[in-house]
């Protein structure tokens, strides 16, 4: 039986079961329109199944299809509304002759009319709704998407954006510095505030709540907000700099989150924080509130690795970056490269480009499969957090650039001379490295010596280098680019 698409008519809609390819969900000659939303999946078919048929099944089940023919399709503009799988190719270094079973990149085009404007919830209900549970696939991963400009224009985008955030903070030409309060659970409100003050007084721009500090028996959220803002105000007065603390307003209901956000605003906070686990609609709602109230919105990516880390199933973090830029957050944790959390250098750079570019080019070495015009949406400030310290400053600045918040939690609070000394070490290391870079020095190769020279007149930096000089997290990354460079003829 041929698997070419059947022509519209009586036989096409005869009761029974047809392959998805014959139902019209496989169209290898289809040329995507500028207004189409494109998705690229990595699929691992069950043994013996045709990958093109599985690609068509993913297209069908994420748009209009079900397992059998239904005549009610004819009451719709069904040819328009069907998603079209238009390309399916073997993933490099998988399949016969390799250690990895065959995987395929499947490209699917969706008409814009399939999605409600301004709704991440509706978008994701289609793209990742139920296709990941299909028995015909062993594994399925959403690798990348191209969002058409027409659809992006229905979203607010980041509440504040990188440029306005820097203007509010009056901080330019360098990364921002932050830290997460440690221990993240168990401190009283007063002691929590003491940590915040010491870190900000020593030279950090921000301190933050961690993802799971909300309102527990040992510290009610209101107490934390009061003590933290007291610390922020005193540190600002002592240093003459604008300071902030990410007050986590994550709670069990939207009503409670709005209540906490309003209280943070009343105390003069410039920034609040939410967790990814609150859900896409709640994130968008908080972003709208932040735009209306001139508040920076920090997002902790709590929970993302449950579905983004495995290479063959789930969703790549670059997709989360795109959705969160659309949803409207101002900050998102996006990897450190050199820290304790997962992060291939090129993949991390791809995440940062996605958050910061006005127009992202296709760059397969960074895992960016599509060109993306960001339609003037504000930029998102990436946050590097997790296992970083002052001795890595040359690496962090080289890999991540200026538009990033470098968060040294343990690398500040774990300093042998105290919290304020830890903050001083980080600030001196950063300013010494930025100065050397601006003078034209090769900070990648000269970085360790630049830090040692600065440490001659900064005891806290000397102590930091001595304490953590041998600490690294050099493990093989689980998420790397899959592409084969192709030589082109000279012209």
PDB file of N, CA and C in Angstrom, residues 232-273:
ATOM      1  N   UNK A 232      18.835  45.385  52.543  1.00  0.00           N
ATOM      2  CA  UNK A 232      19.061  46.049  51.262  1.00  0.00           C
ATOM      3  C   UNK A 232      19.220  47.553  51.459  1.00  0.00           C
ATOM      4  N   UNK A 233      18.338  48.151  52.213  1.00  0.00           N
ATOM      5  CA  UNK A 233      18.373  49.597  52.412  1.00  0.00           C
ATOM      6  C   UNK A 233      19.637  50.038  53.150  1.00  0.00           C
ATOM      7  N   UNK A 234      20.033  49.288  54.175  1.00  0.00           N
ATOM      8  CA  UNK A 234      21.245  49.648  54.919  1.00  0.00           C
ATOM      9  C   UNK A 234      22.495  49.475  54.058  1.00  0.00           C
ATOM     10  N   UNK A 235      22.539  48.404  53.252  1.00  0.00           N
ATOM     11  CA  UNK A 235      23.694  48.190  52.378  1.00  0.00           C
ATOM     12  C   UNK A 235      23.763  49.259  51.289  1.00  0.00           C
ATOM     13  N   UNK A 236      22.628  49.662  50.766  1.00  0.00           N
ATOM     14  CA  UNK A 236      22.597  50.721  49.756  1.00  0.00           C
ATOM     15  C   UNK A 236      23.098  52.033  50.342  1.00  0.00           C
ATOM     16  N   UNK A 237      22.671  52.328  51.574  1.00  0.00           N
ATOM     17  CA  UNK A 237      23.109  53.560  52.226  1.00  0.00           C
ATOM     18  C   UNK A 237      24.616  53.534  52.503  1.00  0.00           C
ATOM     19  N   UNK A 238      25.139  52.363  52.866  1.00  0.00           N
ATOM     20  CA  UNK A 238      26.550  52.247  53.215  1.00  0.00           C
ATOM     21  C   UNK A 238      27.463  52.316  51.996  1.00  0.00           C
ATOM     22  N   UNK A 239      26.993  51.844  50.858  1.00  0.00           N
ATOM     23  CA  UNK A 239      27.843  51.750  49.666  1.00  0.00           C
ATOM     24  C   UNK A 239      27.548  52.815  48.618  1.00  0.00           C
ATOM     25  N   UNK A 240      26.376  53.420  48.691  1.00  0.00           N
ATOM     26  CA  UNK A 240      25.989  54.378  47.662  1.00  0.00           C
ATOM     27  C   UNK A 240      25.569  53.737  46.364  1.00  0.00           C
ATOM     28  N   UNK A 241      25.318  52.445  46.376  1.00  0.00           N
ATOM     29  CA  UNK A 241      24.919  51.718  45.175  1.00  0.00           C
ATOM     30  C   UNK A 241      23.482  51.218  45.299  1.00  0.00           C
ATOM     31  N   UNK A 242      22.830  51.030  44.152  1.00  0.00           N
ATOM     32  CA  UNK A 242      21.522  50.391  44.139  1.00  0.00           C
ATOM     33  C   UNK A 242      21.712  48.900  44.374  1.00  0.00           C
ATOM     34  N   UNK A 243      20.974  48.345  45.314  1.00  0.00           N
ATOM     35  CA  UNK A 243      21.068  46.924  45.659  1.00  0.00           C
ATOM     36  C   UNK A 243      19.692  46.285  45.567  1.00  0.00           C
ATOM     37  N   UNK A 244      19.681  44.957  45.507  1.00  0.00           N
ATOM     38  CA  UNK A 244      18.404  44.257  45.465  1.00  0.00           C
ATOM     39  C   UNK A 244      18.492  42.877  46.059  1.00  0.00           C
ATOM     40  N   UNK A 245      17.342  42.360  46.459  1.00  0.00           N
ATOM     41  CA  UNK A 245      17.234  40.974  46.914  1.00  0.00           C
ATOM     42  C   UNK A 245      16.035  40.351  46.221  1.00  0.00           C
ATOM     43  N   UNK A 246      16.252  39.196  45.587  1.00  0.00           N
ATOM     44  CA  UNK A 246      15.155  38.518  44.893  1.00  0.00           C
ATOM     45  C   UNK A 246      14.225  37.908  45.946  1.00  0.00           C
ATOM     46  N   UNK A 247      13.108  38.552  46.179  1.00  0.00           N
ATOM     47  CA  UNK A 247      12.134  38.054  47.151  1.00  0.00           C
ATOM     48  C   UNK A 247      11.229  37.043  46.463  1.00  0.00           C
ATOM     49  N   UNK A 248      11.305  35.795  46.881  1.00  0.00           N
ATOM     50  CA  UNK A 248      10.548  34.721  46.239  1.00  0.00           C
ATOM     51  C   UNK A 248       9.088  34.795  46.657  1.00  0.00           C
ATOM     52  N   UNK A 249       8.228  35.132  45.708  1.00  0.00           N
ATOM     53  CA  UNK A 249       6.794  35.247  46.001  1.00  0.00           C
ATOM     54  C   UNK A 249       6.032  33.978  45.630  1.00  0.00           C
ATOM     55  N   UNK A 250       6.748  32.935  45.242  1.00  0.00           N
ATOM     56  CA  UNK A 250       6.099  31.657  44.890  1.00  0.00           C
ATOM     57  C   UNK A 250       5.217  31.185  46.040  1.00  0.00           C
ATOM     58  N   UNK A 251       3.991  30.790  45.707  1.00  0.00           N
ATOM     59  CA  UNK A 251       3.037  30.360  46.729  1.00  0.00           C
ATOM     60  C   UNK A 251       2.040  29.392  46.108  1.00  0.00           C
ATOM     61  N   UNK A 252       1.083  28.959  46.905  1.00  0.00           N
ATOM     62  CA  UNK A 252       0.137  27.937  46.457  1.00  0.00           C
ATOM     63  C   UNK A 252      -0.964  28.444  45.549  1.00  0.00           C
ATOM     64  N   UNK A 253      -1.229  29.749  45.558  1.00  0.00           N
ATOM     65  CA  UNK A 253      -2.287  30.320  44.716  1.00  0.00           C
ATOM     66  C   UNK A 253      -1.814  31.633  44.122  1.00  0.00           C
ATOM     67  N   UNK A 254      -2.456  32.030  43.030  1.00  0.00           N
ATOM     68  CA  UNK A 254      -2.131  33.322  42.432  1.00  0.00           C
ATOM     69  C   UNK A 254      -2.470  34.459  43.381  1.00  0.00           C
ATOM     70  N   UNK A 255      -3.560  34.320  44.107  1.00  0.00           N
ATOM     71  CA  UNK A 255      -3.942  35.379  45.036  1.00  0.00           C
ATOM     72  C   UNK A 255      -2.847  35.633  46.066  1.00  0.00           C
ATOM     73  N   UNK A 256      -2.247  34.550  46.574  1.00  0.00           N
ATOM     74  CA  UNK A 256      -1.193  34.690  47.569  1.00  0.00           C
ATOM     75  C   UNK A 256       0.071  35.269  46.942  1.00  0.00           C
ATOM     76  N   UNK A 257       0.372  34.892  45.705  1.00  0.00           N
ATOM     77  CA  UNK A 257       1.549  35.452  45.044  1.00  0.00           C
ATOM     78  C   UNK A 257       1.396  36.952  44.807  1.00  0.00           C
ATOM     79  N   UNK A 258       0.222  37.372  44.368  1.00  0.00           N
ATOM     80  CA  UNK A 258      -0.013  38.803  44.194  1.00  0.00           C
ATOM     81  C   UNK A 258       0.116  39.544  45.523  1.00  0.00           C
ATOM     82  N   UNK A 259      -0.398  38.945  46.592  1.00  0.00           N
ATOM     83  CA  UNK A 259      -0.320  39.555  47.922  1.00  0.00           C
ATOM     84  C   UNK A 259       1.136  39.773  48.335  1.00  0.00           C
ATOM     85  N   UNK A 260       1.970  38.764  48.127  1.00  0.00           N
ATOM     86  CA  UNK A 260       3.372  38.867  48.507  1.00  0.00           C
ATOM     87  C   UNK A 260       4.107  39.860  47.612  1.00  0.00           C
ATOM     88  N   UNK A 261       3.769  39.866  46.327  1.00  0.00           N
ATOM     89  CA  UNK A 261       4.406  40.813  45.410  1.00  0.00           C
ATOM     90  C   UNK A 261       4.050  42.254  45.779  1.00  0.00           C
ATOM     91  N   UNK A 262       2.810  42.485  46.128  1.00  0.00           N
ATOM     92  CA  UNK A 262       2.389  43.827  46.537  1.00  0.00           C
ATOM     93  C   UNK A 262       3.121  44.273  47.793  1.00  0.00           C
ATOM     94  N   UNK A 263       3.330  43.344  48.734  1.00  0.00           N
ATOM     95  CA  UNK A 263       4.053  43.692  49.951  1.00  0.00           C
ATOM     96  C   UNK A 263       5.507  44.014  49.639  1.00  0.00           C
ATOM     97  N   UNK A 264       6.118  43.227  48.744  1.00  0.00           N
ATOM     98  CA  UNK A 264       7.494  43.515  48.330  1.00  0.00           C
ATOM     99  C   UNK A 264       7.582  44.909  47.713  1.00  0.00           C
ATOM    100  N   UNK A 265       6.613  45.245  46.879  1.00  0.00           N
ATOM    101  CA  UNK A 265       6.589  46.574  46.270  1.00  0.00           C
ATOM    102  C   UNK A 265       6.469  47.661  47.330  1.00  0.00           C
ATOM    103  N   UNK A 266       5.606  47.444  48.325  1.00  0.00           N
ATOM    104  CA  UNK A 266       5.396  48.450  49.367  1.00  0.00           C
ATOM    105  C   UNK A 266       6.657  48.697  50.184  1.00  0.00           C
ATOM    106  N   UNK A 267       7.540  47.686  50.249  1.00  0.00           N
ATOM    107  CA  UNK A 267       8.793  47.824  50.986  1.00  0.00           C
ATOM    108  C   UNK A 267       9.899  48.462  50.146  1.00  0.00           C
ATOM    109  N   UNK A 268       9.639  48.681  48.886  1.00  0.00           N
ATOM    110  CA  UNK A 268      10.618  49.321  48.017  1.00  0.00           C
ATOM    111  C   UNK A 268      11.507  48.381  47.240  1.00  0.00           C
ATOM    112  N   UNK A 269      11.160  47.104  47.175  1.00  0.00           N
ATOM    113  CA  UNK A 269      11.981  46.158  46.436  1.00  0.00           C
ATOM    114  C   UNK A 269      11.943  46.470  44.945  1.00  0.00           C
ATOM    115  N   UNK A 270      13.089  46.254  44.280  1.00  0.00           N
ATOM    116  CA  UNK A 270      13.153  46.469  42.835  1.00  0.00           C
ATOM    117  C   UNK A 270      12.965  45.176  42.056  1.00  0.00           C
ATOM    118  N   UNK A 271      12.932  44.030  42.771  1.00  0.00           N
ATOM    119  CA  UNK A 271      12.906  42.733  42.092  1.00  0.00           C
ATOM    120  C   UNK A 271      12.167  41.707  42.932  1.00  0.00           C
ATOM    121  N   UNK A 272      11.404  40.850  42.279  1.00  0.00           N
ATOM    122  CA  UNK A 272      10.802  39.691  42.922  1.00  0.00           C
ATOM    123  C   UNK A 272      11.181  38.444  42.141  1.00  0.00           C
ATOM    124  N   UNK A 273      10.862  37.298  42.707  1.00  0.00           N
ATOM    125  CA  UNK A 273      11.294  36.029  42.134  1.00  0.00           C
ATOM    126  C   UNK A 273      10.137  35.037  42.131  1.00  0.00           C
TER     127      UNK A 273
END
